[in-house]
CSV table of C-alpha atoms in Angstrom, one decimal:
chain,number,residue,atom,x,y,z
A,894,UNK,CA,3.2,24.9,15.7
A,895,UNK,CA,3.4,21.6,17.3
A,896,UNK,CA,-0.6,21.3,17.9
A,897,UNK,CA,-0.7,21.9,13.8
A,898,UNK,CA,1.5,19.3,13.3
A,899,UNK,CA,-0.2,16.6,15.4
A,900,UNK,CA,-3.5,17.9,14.0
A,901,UNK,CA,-2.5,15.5,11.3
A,902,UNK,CA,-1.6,12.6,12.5
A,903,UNK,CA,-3.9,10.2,14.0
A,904,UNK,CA,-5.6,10.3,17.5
A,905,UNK,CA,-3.2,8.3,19.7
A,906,UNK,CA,-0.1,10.1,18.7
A,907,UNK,CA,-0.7,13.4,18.9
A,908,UNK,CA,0.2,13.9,22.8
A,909,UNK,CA,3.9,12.4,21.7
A,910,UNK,CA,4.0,14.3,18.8
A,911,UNK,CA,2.7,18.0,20.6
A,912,UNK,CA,5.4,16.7,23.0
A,913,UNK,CA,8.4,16.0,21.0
A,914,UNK,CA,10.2,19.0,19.4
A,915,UNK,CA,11.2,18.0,16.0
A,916,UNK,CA,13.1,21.0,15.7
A,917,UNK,CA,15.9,20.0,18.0
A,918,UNK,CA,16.1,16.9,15.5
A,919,UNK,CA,16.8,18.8,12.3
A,920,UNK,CA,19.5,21.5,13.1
A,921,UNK,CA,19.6,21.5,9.3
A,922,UNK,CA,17.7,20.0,5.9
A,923,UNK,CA,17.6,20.8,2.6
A,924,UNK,CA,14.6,22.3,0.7
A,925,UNK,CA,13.9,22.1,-3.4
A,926,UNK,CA,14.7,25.3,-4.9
A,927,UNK,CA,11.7,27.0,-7.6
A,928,UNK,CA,14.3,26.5,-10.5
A,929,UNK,CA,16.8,23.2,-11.4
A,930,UNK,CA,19.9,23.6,-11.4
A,931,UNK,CA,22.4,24.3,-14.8
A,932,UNK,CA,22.1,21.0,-15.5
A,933,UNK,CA,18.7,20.3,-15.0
A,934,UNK,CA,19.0,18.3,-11.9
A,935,UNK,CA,17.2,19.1,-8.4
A,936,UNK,CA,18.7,22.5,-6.9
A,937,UNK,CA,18.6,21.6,-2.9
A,938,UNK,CA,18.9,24.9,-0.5
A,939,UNK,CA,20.4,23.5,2.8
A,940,UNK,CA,18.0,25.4,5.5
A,941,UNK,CA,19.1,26.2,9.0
A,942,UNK,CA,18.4,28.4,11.9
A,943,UNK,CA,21.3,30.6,11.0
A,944,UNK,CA,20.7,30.8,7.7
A,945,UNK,CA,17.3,31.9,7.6
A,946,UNK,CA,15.4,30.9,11.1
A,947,UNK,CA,12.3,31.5,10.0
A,948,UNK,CA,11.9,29.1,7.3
A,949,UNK,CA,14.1,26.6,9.4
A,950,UNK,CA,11.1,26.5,12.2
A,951,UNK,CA,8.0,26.8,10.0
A,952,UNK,CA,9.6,23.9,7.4
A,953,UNK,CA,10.5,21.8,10.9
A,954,UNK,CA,6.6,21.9,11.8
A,955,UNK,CA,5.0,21.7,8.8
A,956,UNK,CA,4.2,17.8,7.5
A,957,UNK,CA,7.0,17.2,5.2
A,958,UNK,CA,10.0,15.0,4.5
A,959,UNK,CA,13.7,17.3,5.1
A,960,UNK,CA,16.5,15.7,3.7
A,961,UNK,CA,19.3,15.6,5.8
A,962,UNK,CA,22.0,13.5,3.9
A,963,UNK,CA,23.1,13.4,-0.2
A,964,UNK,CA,24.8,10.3,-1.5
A,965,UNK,CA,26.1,8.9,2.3
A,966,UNK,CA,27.9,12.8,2.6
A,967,UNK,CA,27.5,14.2,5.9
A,968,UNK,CA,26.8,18.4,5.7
A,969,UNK,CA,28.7,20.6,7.6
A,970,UNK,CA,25.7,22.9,9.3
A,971,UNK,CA,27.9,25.6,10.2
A,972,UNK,CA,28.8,26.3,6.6
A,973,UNK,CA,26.1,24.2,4.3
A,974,UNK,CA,26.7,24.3,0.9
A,975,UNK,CA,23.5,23.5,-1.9
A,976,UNK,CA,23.4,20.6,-3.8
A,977,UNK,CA,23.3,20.1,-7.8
A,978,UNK,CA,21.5,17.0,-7.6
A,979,UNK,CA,22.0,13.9,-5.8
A,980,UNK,CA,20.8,11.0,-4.3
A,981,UNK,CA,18.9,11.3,-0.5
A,982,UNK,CA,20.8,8.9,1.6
A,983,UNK,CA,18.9,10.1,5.7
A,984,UNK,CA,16.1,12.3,6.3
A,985,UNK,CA,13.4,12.9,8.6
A,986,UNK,CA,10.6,11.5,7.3
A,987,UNK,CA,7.4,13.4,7.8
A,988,UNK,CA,5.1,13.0,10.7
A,989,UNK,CA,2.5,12.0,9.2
A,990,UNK,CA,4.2,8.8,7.7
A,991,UNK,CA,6.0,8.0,10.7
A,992,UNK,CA,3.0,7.5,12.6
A,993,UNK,CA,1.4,5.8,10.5
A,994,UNK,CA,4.2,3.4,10.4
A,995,UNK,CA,4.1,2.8,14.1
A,996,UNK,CA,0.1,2.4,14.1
A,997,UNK,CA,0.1,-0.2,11.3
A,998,UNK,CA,3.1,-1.7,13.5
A,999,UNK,CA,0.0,-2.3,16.3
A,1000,UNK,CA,2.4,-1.2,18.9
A,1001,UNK,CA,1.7,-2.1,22.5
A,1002,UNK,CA,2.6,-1.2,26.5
A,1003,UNK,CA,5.5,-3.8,27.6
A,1004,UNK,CA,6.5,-4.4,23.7
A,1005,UNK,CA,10.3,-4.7,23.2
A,1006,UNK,CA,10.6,-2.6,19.8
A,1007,UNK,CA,13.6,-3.3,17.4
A,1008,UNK,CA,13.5,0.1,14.8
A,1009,UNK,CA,15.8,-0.2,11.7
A,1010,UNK,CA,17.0,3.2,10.4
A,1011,UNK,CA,17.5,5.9,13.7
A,1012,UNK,CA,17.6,8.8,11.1
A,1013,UNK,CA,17.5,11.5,12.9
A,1014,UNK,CA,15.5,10.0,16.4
A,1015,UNK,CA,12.4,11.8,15.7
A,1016,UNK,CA,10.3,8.7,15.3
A,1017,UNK,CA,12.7,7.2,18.0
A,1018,UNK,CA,11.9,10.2,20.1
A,1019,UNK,CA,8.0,9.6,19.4
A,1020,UNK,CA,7.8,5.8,20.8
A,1021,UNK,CA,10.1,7.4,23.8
A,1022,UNK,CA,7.7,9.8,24.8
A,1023,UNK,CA,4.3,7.3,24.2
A,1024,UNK,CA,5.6,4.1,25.7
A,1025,UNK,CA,8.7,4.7,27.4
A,1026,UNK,CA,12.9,4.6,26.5
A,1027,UNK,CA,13.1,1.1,27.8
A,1028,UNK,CA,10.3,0.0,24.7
A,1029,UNK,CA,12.8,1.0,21.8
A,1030,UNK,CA,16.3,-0.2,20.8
A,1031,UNK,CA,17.2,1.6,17.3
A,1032,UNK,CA,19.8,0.9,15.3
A,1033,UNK,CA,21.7,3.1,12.5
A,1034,UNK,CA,24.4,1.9,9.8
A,1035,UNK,CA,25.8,5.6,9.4
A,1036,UNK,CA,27.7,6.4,12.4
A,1037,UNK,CA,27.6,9.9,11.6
A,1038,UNK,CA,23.7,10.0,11.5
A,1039,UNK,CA,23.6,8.0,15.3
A,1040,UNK,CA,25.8,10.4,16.8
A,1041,UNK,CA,23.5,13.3,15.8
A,1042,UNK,CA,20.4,11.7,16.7
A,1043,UNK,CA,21.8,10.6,20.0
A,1044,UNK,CA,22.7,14.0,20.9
A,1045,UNK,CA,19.0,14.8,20.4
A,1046,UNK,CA,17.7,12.3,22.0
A,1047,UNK,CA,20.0,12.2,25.2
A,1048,UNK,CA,19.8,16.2,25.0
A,1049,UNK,CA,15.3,15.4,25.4
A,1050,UNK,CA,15.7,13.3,28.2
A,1051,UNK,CA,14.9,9.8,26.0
A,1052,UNK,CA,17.6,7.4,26.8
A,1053,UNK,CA,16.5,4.3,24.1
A,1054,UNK,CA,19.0,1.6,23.2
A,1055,UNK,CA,21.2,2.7,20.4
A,1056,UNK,CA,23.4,1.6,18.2
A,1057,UNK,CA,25.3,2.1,15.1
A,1058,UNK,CA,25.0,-1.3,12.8
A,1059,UNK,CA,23.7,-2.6,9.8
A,1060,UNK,CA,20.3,-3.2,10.3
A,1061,UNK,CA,20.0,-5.9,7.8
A,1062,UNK,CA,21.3,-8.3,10.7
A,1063,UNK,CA,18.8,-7.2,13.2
A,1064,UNK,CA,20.5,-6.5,16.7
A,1065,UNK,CA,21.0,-9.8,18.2
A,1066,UNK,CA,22.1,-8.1,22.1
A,1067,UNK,CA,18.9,-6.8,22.5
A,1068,UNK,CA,16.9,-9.7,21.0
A,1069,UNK,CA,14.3,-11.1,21.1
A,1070,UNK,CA,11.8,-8.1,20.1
A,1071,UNK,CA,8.0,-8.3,19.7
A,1072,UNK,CA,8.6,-5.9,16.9
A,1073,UNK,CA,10.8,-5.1,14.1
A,1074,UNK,CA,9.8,-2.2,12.4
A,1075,UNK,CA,12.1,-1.0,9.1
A,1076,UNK,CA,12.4,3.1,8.4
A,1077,UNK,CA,14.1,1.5,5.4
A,1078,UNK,CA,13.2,-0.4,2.2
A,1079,UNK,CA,14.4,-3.9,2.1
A,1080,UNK,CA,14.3,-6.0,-1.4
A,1081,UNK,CA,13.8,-9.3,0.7
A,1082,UNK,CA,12.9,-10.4,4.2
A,1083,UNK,CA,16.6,-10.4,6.2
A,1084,UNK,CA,16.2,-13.7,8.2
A,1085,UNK,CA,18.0,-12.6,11.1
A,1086,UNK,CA,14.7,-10.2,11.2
A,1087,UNK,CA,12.4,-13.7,11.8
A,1088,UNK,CA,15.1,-15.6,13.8
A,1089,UNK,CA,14.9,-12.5,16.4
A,1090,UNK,CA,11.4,-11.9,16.3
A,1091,UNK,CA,9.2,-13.9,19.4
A,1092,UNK,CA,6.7,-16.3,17.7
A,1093,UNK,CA,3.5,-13.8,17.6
A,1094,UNK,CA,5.5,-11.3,16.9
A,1095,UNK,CA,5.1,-8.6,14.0
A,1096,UNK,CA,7.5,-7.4,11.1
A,1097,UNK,CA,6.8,-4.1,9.4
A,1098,UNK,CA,9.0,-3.4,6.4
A,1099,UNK,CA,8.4,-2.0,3.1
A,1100,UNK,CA,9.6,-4.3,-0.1
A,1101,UNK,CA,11.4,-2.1,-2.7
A,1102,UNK,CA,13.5,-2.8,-5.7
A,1103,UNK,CA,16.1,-1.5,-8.6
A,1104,UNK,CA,13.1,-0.4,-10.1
A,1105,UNK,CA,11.5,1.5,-7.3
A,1106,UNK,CA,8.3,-0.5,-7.1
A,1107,UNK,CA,7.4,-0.5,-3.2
A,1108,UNK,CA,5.0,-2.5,-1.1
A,1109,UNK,CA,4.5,-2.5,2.5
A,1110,UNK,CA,3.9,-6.1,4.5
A,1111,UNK,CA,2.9,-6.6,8.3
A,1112,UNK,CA,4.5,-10.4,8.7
A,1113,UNK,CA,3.5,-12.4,12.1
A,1114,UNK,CA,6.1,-14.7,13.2
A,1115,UNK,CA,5.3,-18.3,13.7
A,1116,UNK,CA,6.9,-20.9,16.2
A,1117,UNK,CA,8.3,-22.8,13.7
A,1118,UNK,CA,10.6,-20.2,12.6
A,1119,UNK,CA,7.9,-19.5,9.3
A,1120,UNK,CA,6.6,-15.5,9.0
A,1121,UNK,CA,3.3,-14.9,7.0
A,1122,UNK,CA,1.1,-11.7,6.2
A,1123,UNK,CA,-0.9,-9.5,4.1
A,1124,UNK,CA,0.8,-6.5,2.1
A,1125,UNK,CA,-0.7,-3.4,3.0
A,1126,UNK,CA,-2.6,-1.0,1.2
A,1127,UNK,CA,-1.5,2.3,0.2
A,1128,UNK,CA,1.8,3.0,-1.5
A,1129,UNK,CA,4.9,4.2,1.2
A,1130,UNK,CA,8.7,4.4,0.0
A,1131,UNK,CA,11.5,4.6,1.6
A,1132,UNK,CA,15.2,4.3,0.8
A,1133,UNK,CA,16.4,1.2,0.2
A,1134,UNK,CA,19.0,-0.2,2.9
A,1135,UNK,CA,22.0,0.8,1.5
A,1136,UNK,CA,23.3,-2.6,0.6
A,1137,UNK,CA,20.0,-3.5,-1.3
A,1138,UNK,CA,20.8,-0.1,-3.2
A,1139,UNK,CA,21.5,-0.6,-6.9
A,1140,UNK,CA,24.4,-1.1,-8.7
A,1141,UNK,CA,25.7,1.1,-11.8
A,1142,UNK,CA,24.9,-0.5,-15.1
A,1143,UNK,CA,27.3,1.4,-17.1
A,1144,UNK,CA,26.5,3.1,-20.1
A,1145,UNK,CA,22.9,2.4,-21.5
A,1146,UNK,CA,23.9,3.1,-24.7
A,1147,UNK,CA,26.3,0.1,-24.5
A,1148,UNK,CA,23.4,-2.3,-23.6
A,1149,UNK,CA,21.2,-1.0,-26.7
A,1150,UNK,CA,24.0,-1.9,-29.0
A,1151,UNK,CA,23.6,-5.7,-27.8
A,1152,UNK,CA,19.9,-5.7,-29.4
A,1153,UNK,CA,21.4,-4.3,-32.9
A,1154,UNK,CA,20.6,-7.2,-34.4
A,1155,UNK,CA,17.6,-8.1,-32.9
A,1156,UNK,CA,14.1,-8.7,-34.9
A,1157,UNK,CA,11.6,-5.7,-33.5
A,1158,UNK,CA,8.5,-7.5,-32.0
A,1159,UNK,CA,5.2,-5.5,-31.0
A,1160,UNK,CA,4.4,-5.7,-27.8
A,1161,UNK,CA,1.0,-7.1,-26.4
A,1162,UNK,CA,1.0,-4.3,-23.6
A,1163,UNK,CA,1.9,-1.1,-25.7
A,1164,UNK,CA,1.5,1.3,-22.3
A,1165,UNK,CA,4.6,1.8,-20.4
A,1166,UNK,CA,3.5,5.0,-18.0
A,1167,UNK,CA,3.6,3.1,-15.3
A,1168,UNK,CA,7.5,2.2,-15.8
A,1169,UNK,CA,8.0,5.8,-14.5
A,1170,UNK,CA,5.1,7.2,-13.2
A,1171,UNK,CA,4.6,8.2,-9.4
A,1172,UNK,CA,0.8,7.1,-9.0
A,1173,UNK,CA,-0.1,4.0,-6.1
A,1174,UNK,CA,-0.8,1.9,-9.4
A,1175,UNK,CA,2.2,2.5,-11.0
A,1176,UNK,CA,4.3,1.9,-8.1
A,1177,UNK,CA,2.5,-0.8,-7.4
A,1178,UNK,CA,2.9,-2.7,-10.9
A,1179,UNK,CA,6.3,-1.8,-10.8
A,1180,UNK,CA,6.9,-3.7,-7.7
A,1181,UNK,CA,5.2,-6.9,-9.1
A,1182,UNK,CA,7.4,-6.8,-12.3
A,1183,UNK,CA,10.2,-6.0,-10.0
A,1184,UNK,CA,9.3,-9.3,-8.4
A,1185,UNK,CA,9.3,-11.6,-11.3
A,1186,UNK,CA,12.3,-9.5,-12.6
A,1187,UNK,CA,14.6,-8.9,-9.6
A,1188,UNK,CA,18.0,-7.6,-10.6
A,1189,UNK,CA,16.4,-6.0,-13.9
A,1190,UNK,CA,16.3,-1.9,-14.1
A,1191,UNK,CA,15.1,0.4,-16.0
A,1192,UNK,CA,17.3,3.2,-18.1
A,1193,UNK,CA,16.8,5.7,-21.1
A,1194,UNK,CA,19.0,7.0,-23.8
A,1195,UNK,CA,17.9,9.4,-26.4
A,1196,UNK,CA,14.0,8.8,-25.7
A,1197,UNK,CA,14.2,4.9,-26.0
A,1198,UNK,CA,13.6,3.2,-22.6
A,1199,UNK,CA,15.1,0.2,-21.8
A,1200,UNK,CA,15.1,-2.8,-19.0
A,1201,UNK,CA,18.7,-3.9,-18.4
A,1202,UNK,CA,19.5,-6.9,-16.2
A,1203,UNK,CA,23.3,-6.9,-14.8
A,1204,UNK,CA,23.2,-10.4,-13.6
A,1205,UNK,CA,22.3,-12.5,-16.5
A,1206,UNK,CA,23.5,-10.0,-19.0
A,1207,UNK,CA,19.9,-9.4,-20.7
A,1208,UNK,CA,18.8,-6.2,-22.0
A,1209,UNK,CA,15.0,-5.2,-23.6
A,1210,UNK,CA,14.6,-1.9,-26.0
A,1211,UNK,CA,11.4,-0.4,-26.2
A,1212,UNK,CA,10.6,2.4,-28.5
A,1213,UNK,CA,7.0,3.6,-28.4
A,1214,UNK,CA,5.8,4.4,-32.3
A,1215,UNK,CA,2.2,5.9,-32.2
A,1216,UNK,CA,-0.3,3.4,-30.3
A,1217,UNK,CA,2.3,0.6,-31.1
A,1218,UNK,CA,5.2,-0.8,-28.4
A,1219,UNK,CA,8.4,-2.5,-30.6
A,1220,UNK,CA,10.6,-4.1,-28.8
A,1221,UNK,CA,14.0,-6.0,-29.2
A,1222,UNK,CA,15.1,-8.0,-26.7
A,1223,UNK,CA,18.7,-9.8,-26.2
A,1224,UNK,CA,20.5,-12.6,-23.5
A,1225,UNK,CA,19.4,-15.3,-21.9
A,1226,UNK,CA,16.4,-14.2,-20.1
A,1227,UNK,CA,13.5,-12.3,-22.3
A,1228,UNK,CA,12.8,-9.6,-20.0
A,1229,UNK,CA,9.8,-8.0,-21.5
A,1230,UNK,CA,8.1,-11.2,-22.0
A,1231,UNK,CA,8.6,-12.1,-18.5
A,1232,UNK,CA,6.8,-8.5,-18.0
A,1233,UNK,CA,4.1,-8.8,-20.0
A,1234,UNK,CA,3.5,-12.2,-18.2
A,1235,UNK,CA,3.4,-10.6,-15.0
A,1236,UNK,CA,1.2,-7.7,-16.2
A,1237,UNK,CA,-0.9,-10.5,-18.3
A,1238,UNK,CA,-1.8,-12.1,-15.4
A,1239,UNK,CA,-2.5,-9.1,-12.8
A,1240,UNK,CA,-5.3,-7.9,-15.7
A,1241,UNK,CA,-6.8,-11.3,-15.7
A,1242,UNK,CA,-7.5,-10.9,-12.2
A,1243,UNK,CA,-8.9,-7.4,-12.1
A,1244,UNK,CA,-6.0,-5.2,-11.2
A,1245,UNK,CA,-6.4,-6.6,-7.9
A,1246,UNK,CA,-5.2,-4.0,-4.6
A,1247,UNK,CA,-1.7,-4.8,-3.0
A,1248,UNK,CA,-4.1,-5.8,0.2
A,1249,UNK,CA,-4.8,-8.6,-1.5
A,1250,UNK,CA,-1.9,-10.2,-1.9
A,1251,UNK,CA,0.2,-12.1,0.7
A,1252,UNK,CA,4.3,-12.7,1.7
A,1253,UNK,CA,5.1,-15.9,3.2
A,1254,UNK,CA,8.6,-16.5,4.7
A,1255,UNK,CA,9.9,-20.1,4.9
A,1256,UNK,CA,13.3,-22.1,5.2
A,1257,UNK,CA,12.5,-22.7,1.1
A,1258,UNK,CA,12.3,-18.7,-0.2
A,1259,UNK,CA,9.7,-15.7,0.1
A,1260,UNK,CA,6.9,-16.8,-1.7
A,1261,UNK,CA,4.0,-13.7,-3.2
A,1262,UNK,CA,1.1,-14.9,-3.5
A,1263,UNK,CA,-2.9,-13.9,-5.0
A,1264,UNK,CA,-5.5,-16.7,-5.4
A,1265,UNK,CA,-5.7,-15.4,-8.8
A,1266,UNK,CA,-1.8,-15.0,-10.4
A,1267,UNK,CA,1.3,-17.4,-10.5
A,1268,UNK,CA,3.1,-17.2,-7.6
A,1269,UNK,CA,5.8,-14.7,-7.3
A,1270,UNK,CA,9.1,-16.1,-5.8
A,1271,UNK,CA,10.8,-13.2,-4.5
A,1272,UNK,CA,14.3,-14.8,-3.2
């Protein structure tokens, strides 16, 4: 089962991952049932080797995400219970991914590695068996989590640095790295990332947001303390670090009554799929109105979407009526027109690929830039 799983993963990998038994990482997951639940929400089976082994193993090996973790609630494997719904907080990401994260990382022999997110220690486990324990210090905020990926990883023979801490300070003993690589989604660069990174150095992190627009960048590290790179193609999500996770808005209902009085205007870009859709393009023009619009989400109630921004108190109503967007809009900062700004200017320059865009890192902000658009400031 293991030569089936590294079948699909690229060339370089596959010994570690043939070698590595996943299985012994994932003592339990959860799988989505056929049917939702009574309430129409996402009924999760938890899935272990007493429960029914046979599905346990063939899920383990098979080229899939497990979820391991609900809403920061650690399972009791002996006596799982399913979930009604619920937000993944750990899993183990599938193989596939994971490798792909650690070639786009350009990993090397005699490399000090700094991974954010241990999970479970399978992709810990992975850099273990390819370059060696002494390569990899990870570093987990859930305590809970650490302790079982540990066991795992001590139980295999891999002895890598661990540690349970928030990741979004790096791990100054074990500093300085030659890579920082993120198994989490960040919404800006942490600066303790650069100040711990060796000039020529590389940062691999993936850029999310409250509206769950994601793009992935591979920053160098520069002596002055400065970090530059291309975004990378392709669309990869993970979970945002917990503290970049959003906050509750309240009752969207209670935001739609602040543009009562507003005068409808029609909007100039009537198509809104993309504020929902799970497509690369979609997720990737969601990230770049994300950028321009950085504490904004989006939230529906009875059929009307909305953008709601908790931080200046501004709120946008958009009701689709045939062909034809209306919108009311309310507080200081016109959301939607800042959005169709954004989405104005990506046209103009041919819906360009997130390859072509660039991060750059200085003492002054985060700066996203295309020869062809305004310049994105993303904190």
């Amino acid at each position: 089962m293991r030569a089936e799983l590294a079948a699909a993963v690229a060339d370089g990998w596959r010994a570690a991952v043939e070698a590595v038994p996943r299985h012994r990482f994932v003592p339990g997951f959860y799988l989505p049932a056929e049917q939702l639940s009574p309430r129409g929400l996402t009924w999760w089976e938890p899935v272990t080797a007493k429960l029914d082994p046979e599905r346990w193993l063939t899920a383990a090996y098979t080229n899939q995400t497990l979820v391991t973790q609900f809403d920061g609630d650690e399972p009791d494997w002996d006596r799982p219970e399913p979930r009604d719904g619920g937000s993944p907080t750990s899993s183990s990401t599938l193989p596939s991914l994971v490798v792909e994260m650690w070639e786009d990382a350009d990993l090397a022999e005699g490399q000090d590695i700094l991974e954010i997110g241990t999970g479970t220690g399978y992709s810990t486990a992975l850099v273990c068996e390819r370059y060696g324990s002494d390569a990899i210090t990870s570093i987990e905020v859930d305590n809970h989590r650490l302790e079982r990926a540990a066991g795992a990883l001590f139980g295999l023979g891999y002895v890598p640095g661990l540690a349970v801490a928030d990741g979004l300070y790096g791990y100054w003993p074990s500093a300085p790295f030659d890579r920082i690589v993120a198994a989490c989604a960040v919404r800006v660069i942490p600066r303790a990332w650069i100040a711990q990174t060796r000039p020529g150095g590389k940062i691999l992190t993936t850029l999310g947001g409250w509206q769950y627009g994601f793009g992935r960048t591979l920053l160098t590290v520069r002596e002055d303390g400065t970090a530059s790179g291309p975004l990378l193609p392709g669309t990869i999500s993970f979970m945002l670090a917990r503290p970049h996770q959003p906050p509750g808005f309240g009752n969207p209902a209670h935001w739609l009554s602040l543009v009562a009085d507003a005068r409808p205007t029609l909007a100039r870009h009537p198509e809104i799929d993309w504020l929902d859709a799970w497509t690369e393009e979609a997720f990737f023009t969601r990230f770049l109105i994300q950028s321009a619009l950085p504490t904004s989400q989006v939230a529906g109630v009875d059929g009307v979407t909305c953008l709601i921004d908790i931080d200046s108190g501004s709120v946008a109503e958009l009701v689709s009526e045939g062909d034809e967007l209306r919108v009311r809009q309310a507080g200081p900062v016109r959301l939607w027109d800042r959005a169709e700004e954004v989405l104005a200017a990506y046209e103009a320059a041919g819906r360009p690929g997130s390859e072509e865009f660039r991060l750059t890192v200085d003492g002054t902000g985060q700066w996203l830039r295309h020869p062809e658009m305004p310049v994105l400031v993303l904190g």
